Coordinates of C-alpha atoms and ligand atoms in Angstrom, one line a residue:
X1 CA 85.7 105.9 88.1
X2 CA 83.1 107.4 89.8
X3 CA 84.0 108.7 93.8
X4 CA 81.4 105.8 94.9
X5 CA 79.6 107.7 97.9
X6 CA 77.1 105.2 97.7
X7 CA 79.0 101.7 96.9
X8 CA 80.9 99.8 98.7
X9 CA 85.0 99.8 99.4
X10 CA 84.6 96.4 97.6
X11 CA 82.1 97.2 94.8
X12 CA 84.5 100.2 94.1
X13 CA 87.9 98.1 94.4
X14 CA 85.8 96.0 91.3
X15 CA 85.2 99.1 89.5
X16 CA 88.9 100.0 89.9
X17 CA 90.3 96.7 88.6
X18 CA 88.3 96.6 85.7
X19 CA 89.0 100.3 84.7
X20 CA 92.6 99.4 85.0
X21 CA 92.1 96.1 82.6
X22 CA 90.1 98.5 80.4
X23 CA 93.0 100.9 80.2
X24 CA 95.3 97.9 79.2
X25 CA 97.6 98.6 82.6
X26 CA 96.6 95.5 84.5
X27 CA 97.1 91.9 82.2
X28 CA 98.6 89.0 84.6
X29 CA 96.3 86.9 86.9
X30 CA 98.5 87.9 89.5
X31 CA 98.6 91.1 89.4
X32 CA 94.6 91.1 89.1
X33 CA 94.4 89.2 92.0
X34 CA 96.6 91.0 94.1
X35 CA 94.8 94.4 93.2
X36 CA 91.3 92.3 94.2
X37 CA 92.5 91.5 97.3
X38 CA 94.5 94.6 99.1
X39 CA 92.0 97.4 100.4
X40 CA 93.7 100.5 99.4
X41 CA 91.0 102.5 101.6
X42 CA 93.4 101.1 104.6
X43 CA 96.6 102.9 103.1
X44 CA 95.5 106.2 103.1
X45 CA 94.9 108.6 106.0
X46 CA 91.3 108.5 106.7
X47 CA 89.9 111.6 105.5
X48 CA 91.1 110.9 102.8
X49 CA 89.2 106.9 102.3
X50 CA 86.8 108.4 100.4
X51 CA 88.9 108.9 97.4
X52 CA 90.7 105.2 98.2
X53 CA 89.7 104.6 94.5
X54 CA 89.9 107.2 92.5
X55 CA 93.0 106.9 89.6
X56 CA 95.0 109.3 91.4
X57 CA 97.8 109.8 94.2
X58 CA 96.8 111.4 97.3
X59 CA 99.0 112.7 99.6
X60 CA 100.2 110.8 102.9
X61 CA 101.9 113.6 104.9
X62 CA 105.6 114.5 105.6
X63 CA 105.2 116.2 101.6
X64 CA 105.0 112.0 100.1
X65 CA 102.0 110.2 98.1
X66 CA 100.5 107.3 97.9
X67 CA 100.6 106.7 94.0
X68 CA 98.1 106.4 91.7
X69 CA 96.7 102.6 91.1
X70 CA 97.3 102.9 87.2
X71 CA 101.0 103.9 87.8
X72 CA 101.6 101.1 90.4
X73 CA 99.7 98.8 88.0
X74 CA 102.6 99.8 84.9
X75 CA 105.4 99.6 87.6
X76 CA 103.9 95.3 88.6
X77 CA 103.7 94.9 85.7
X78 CA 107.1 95.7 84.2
X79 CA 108.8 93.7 86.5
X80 CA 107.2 90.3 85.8
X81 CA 107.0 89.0 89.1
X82 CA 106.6 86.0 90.2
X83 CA 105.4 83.8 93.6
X84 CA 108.5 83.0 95.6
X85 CA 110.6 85.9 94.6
X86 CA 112.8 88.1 97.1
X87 CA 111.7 91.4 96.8
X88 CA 113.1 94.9 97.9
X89 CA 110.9 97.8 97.7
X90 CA 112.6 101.5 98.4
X91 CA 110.0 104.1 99.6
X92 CA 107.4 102.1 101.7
X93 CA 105.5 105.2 101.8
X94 CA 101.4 104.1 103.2
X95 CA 102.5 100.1 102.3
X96 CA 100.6 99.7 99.8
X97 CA 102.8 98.6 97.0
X98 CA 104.7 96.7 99.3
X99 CA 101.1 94.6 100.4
X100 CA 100.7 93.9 96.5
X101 CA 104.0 92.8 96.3
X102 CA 103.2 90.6 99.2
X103 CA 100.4 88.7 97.9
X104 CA 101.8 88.7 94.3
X105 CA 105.4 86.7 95.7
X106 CA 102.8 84.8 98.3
X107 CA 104.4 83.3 101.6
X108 CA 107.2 81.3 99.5
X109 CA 108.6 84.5 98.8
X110 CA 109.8 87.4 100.5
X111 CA 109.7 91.1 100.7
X112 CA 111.5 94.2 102.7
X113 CA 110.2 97.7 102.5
X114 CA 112.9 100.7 103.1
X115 CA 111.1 104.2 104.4
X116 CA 113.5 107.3 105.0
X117 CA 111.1 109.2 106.9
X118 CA 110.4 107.5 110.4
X119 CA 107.2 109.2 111.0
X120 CA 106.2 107.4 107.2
X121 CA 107.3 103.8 107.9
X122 CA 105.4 103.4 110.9
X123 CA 102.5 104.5 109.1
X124 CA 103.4 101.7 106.5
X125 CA 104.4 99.5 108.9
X126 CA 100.6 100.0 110.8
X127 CA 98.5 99.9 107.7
X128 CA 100.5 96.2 106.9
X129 CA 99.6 95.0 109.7
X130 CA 96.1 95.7 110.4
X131 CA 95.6 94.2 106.9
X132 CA 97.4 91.3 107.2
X133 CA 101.0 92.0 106.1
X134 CA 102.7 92.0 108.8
X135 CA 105.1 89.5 107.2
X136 CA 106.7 92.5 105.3
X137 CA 109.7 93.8 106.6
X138 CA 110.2 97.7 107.1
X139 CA 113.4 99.1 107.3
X140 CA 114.0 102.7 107.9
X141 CA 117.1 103.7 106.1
X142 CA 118.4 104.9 103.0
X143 CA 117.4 102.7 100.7
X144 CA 119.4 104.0 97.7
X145 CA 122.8 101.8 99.7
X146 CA 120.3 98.8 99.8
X147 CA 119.8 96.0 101.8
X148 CA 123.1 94.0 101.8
X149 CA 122.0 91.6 104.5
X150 CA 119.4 89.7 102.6
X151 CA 120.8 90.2 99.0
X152 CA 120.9 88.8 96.4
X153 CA 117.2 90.4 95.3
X154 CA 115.0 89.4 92.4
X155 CA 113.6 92.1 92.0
X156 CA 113.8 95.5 93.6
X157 CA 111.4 98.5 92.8
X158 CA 111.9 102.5 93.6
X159 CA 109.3 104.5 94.3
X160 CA 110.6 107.5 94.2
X161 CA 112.5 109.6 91.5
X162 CA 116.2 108.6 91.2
X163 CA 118.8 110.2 88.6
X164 CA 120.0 106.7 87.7
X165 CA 119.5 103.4 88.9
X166 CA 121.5 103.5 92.6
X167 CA 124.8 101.7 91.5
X168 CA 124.6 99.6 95.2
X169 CA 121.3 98.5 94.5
X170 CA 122.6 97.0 91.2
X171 CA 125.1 95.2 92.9
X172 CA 122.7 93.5 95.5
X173 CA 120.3 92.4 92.3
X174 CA 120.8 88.5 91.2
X175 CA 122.1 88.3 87.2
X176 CA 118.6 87.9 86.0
X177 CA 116.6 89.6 88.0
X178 CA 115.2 93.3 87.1
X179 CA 114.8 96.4 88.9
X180 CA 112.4 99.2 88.2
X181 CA 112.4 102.8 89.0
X182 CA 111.5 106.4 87.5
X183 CA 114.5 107.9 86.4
X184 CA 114.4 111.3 85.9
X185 CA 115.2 114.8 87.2
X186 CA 113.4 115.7 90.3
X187 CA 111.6 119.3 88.5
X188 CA 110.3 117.2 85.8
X189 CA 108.6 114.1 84.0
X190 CA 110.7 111.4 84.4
X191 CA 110.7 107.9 82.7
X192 CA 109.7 104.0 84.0
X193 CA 112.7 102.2 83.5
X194 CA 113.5 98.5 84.3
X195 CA 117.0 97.3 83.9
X196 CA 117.6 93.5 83.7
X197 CA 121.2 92.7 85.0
X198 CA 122.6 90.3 82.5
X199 CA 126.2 90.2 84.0
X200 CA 128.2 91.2 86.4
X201 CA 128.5 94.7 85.0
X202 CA 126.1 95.2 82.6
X203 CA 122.2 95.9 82.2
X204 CA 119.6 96.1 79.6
X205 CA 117.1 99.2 79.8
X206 CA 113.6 99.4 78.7
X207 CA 111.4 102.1 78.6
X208 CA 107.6 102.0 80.0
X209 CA 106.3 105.4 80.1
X210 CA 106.7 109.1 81.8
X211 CA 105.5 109.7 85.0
X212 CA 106.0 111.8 88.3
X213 CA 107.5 110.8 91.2
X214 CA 108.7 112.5 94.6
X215 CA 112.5 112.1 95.2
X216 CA 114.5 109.4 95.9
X217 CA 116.6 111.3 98.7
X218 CA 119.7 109.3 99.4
X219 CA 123.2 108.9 99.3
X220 CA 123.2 107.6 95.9
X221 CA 120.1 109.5 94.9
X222 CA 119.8 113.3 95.2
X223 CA 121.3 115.3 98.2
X224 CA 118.8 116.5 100.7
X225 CA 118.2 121.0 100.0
Ligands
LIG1 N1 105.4 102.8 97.7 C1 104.6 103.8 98.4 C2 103.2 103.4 98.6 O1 102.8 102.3 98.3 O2 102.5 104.2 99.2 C3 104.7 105.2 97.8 C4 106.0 105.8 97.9 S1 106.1 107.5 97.8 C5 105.7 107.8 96.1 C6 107.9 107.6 97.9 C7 108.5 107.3 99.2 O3 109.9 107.1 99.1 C8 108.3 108.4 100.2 O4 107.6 107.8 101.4 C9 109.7 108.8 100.6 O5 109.9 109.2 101.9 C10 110.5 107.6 100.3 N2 112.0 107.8 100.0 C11 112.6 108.8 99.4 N3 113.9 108.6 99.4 C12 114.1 107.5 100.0 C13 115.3 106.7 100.3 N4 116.5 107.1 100.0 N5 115.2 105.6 101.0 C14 113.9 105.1 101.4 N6 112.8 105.8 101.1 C15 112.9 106.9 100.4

């Protein structure tokens, strides 16, 4: 992708999409669509637009990233979704992922946003509203215990490097429904995995592909140094 000095936010949002078909990341309609429609130059700090559409993750402060759009592109993918579902997202980070998510469920469904790092969910919180996503909720919490008061979820997606899938956040996903995170020590590549909860107690793991993620700091993720 070229770093599009002279094009326009929306010729280069194009130019991103159909790299991403090119590279075989992006398939579903949905998922097109959604990357069509949510300005990503909006989610990153500003001296920093320039770069909006480049396939790589930029930093957004406080040591955390916005992630590359190929790897966010893998991580829709994987989980199937659908319009309607009930979605919880752990690491709202710039919002982002969690304005896809948005406009990939559509106003039947539903999605909540959970941001450790105050300073970070406001600035999440900010960018989904001056785009239009003010509908999603932010939480700031530890996301690695959940979000028991709207659970059951459909789907629920980590964005940040977790040893194992969070053992609460299994509990508060529907039988059926999926939940995606890199898994993986912290030092490391770690792995997209998405487990689909086929009972009460048990799950079925597939693989995507490595990556590199910043921690999932939590009670059921690691400990804080
Ligand atoms: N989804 C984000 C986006 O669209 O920009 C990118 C997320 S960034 C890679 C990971 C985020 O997870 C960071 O903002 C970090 O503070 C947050 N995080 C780490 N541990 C967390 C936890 N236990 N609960 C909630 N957020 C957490």
């Amino acid at each position: 992708m070229s770093s599009g000095i002279f094009l326009t936010f929306e010729v280069e949002r194009e130019k991103m999409v159909e790299f991403l078909i090119r590279c075989g990341v992006l398939h579903r309609a949905e998922v097109i669509e959604a990357f069509e429609r949510v300005p990503r130059e909006e989610f990153v700090p500003t001296n920093l637009r320039k770069y909006a559409y480049q396939d790589t993750p930029l930093s957004i402060g406080h040591g955390q990233t916005i992630s590359a759009p190929s790897m966010i592109a893998i991580m829709l993918e994987s989980l199937d979704l659908e319009k309607g579902q009930k979605v919880l997202e752990i690491g709202t980070g710039s919002g982002y992922n969690a304005a896809l998510l948005a406009e990939i469920v559509g106003k039947a469904g539903r999605v909540i946003s959970i941001e450790r790092i105050p300073a970070i969910a406001e600035f999440g919180k900010k960018n989904l509203k001056k785009t239009g996503y003010g509908n999603v909720k932010v939480v700031v919490g530890d996301g690695t215990c959940g979000y028991e008061e709207e659970a059951p979820w459909d789907r629920i997606l980590i964005t940040a490097c977790s040893p194992s899938f969070p053992q609460p956040l299994l509990d508060q996903l529907r039988i059926g429904g999926k939940i995606g995170a890199p898994i993986g020590h912290v030092y490391s590549f770690q792995v997209w995995k998405v487990a689909k909860k086929v009972g009460e107690s048990e799950v079925r793991i597939r693989d995507f592909t490595q990556c590199s993620f910043v921690p999932l700091v939590g009670m059921y993720g690691w400990k804080e140094e």
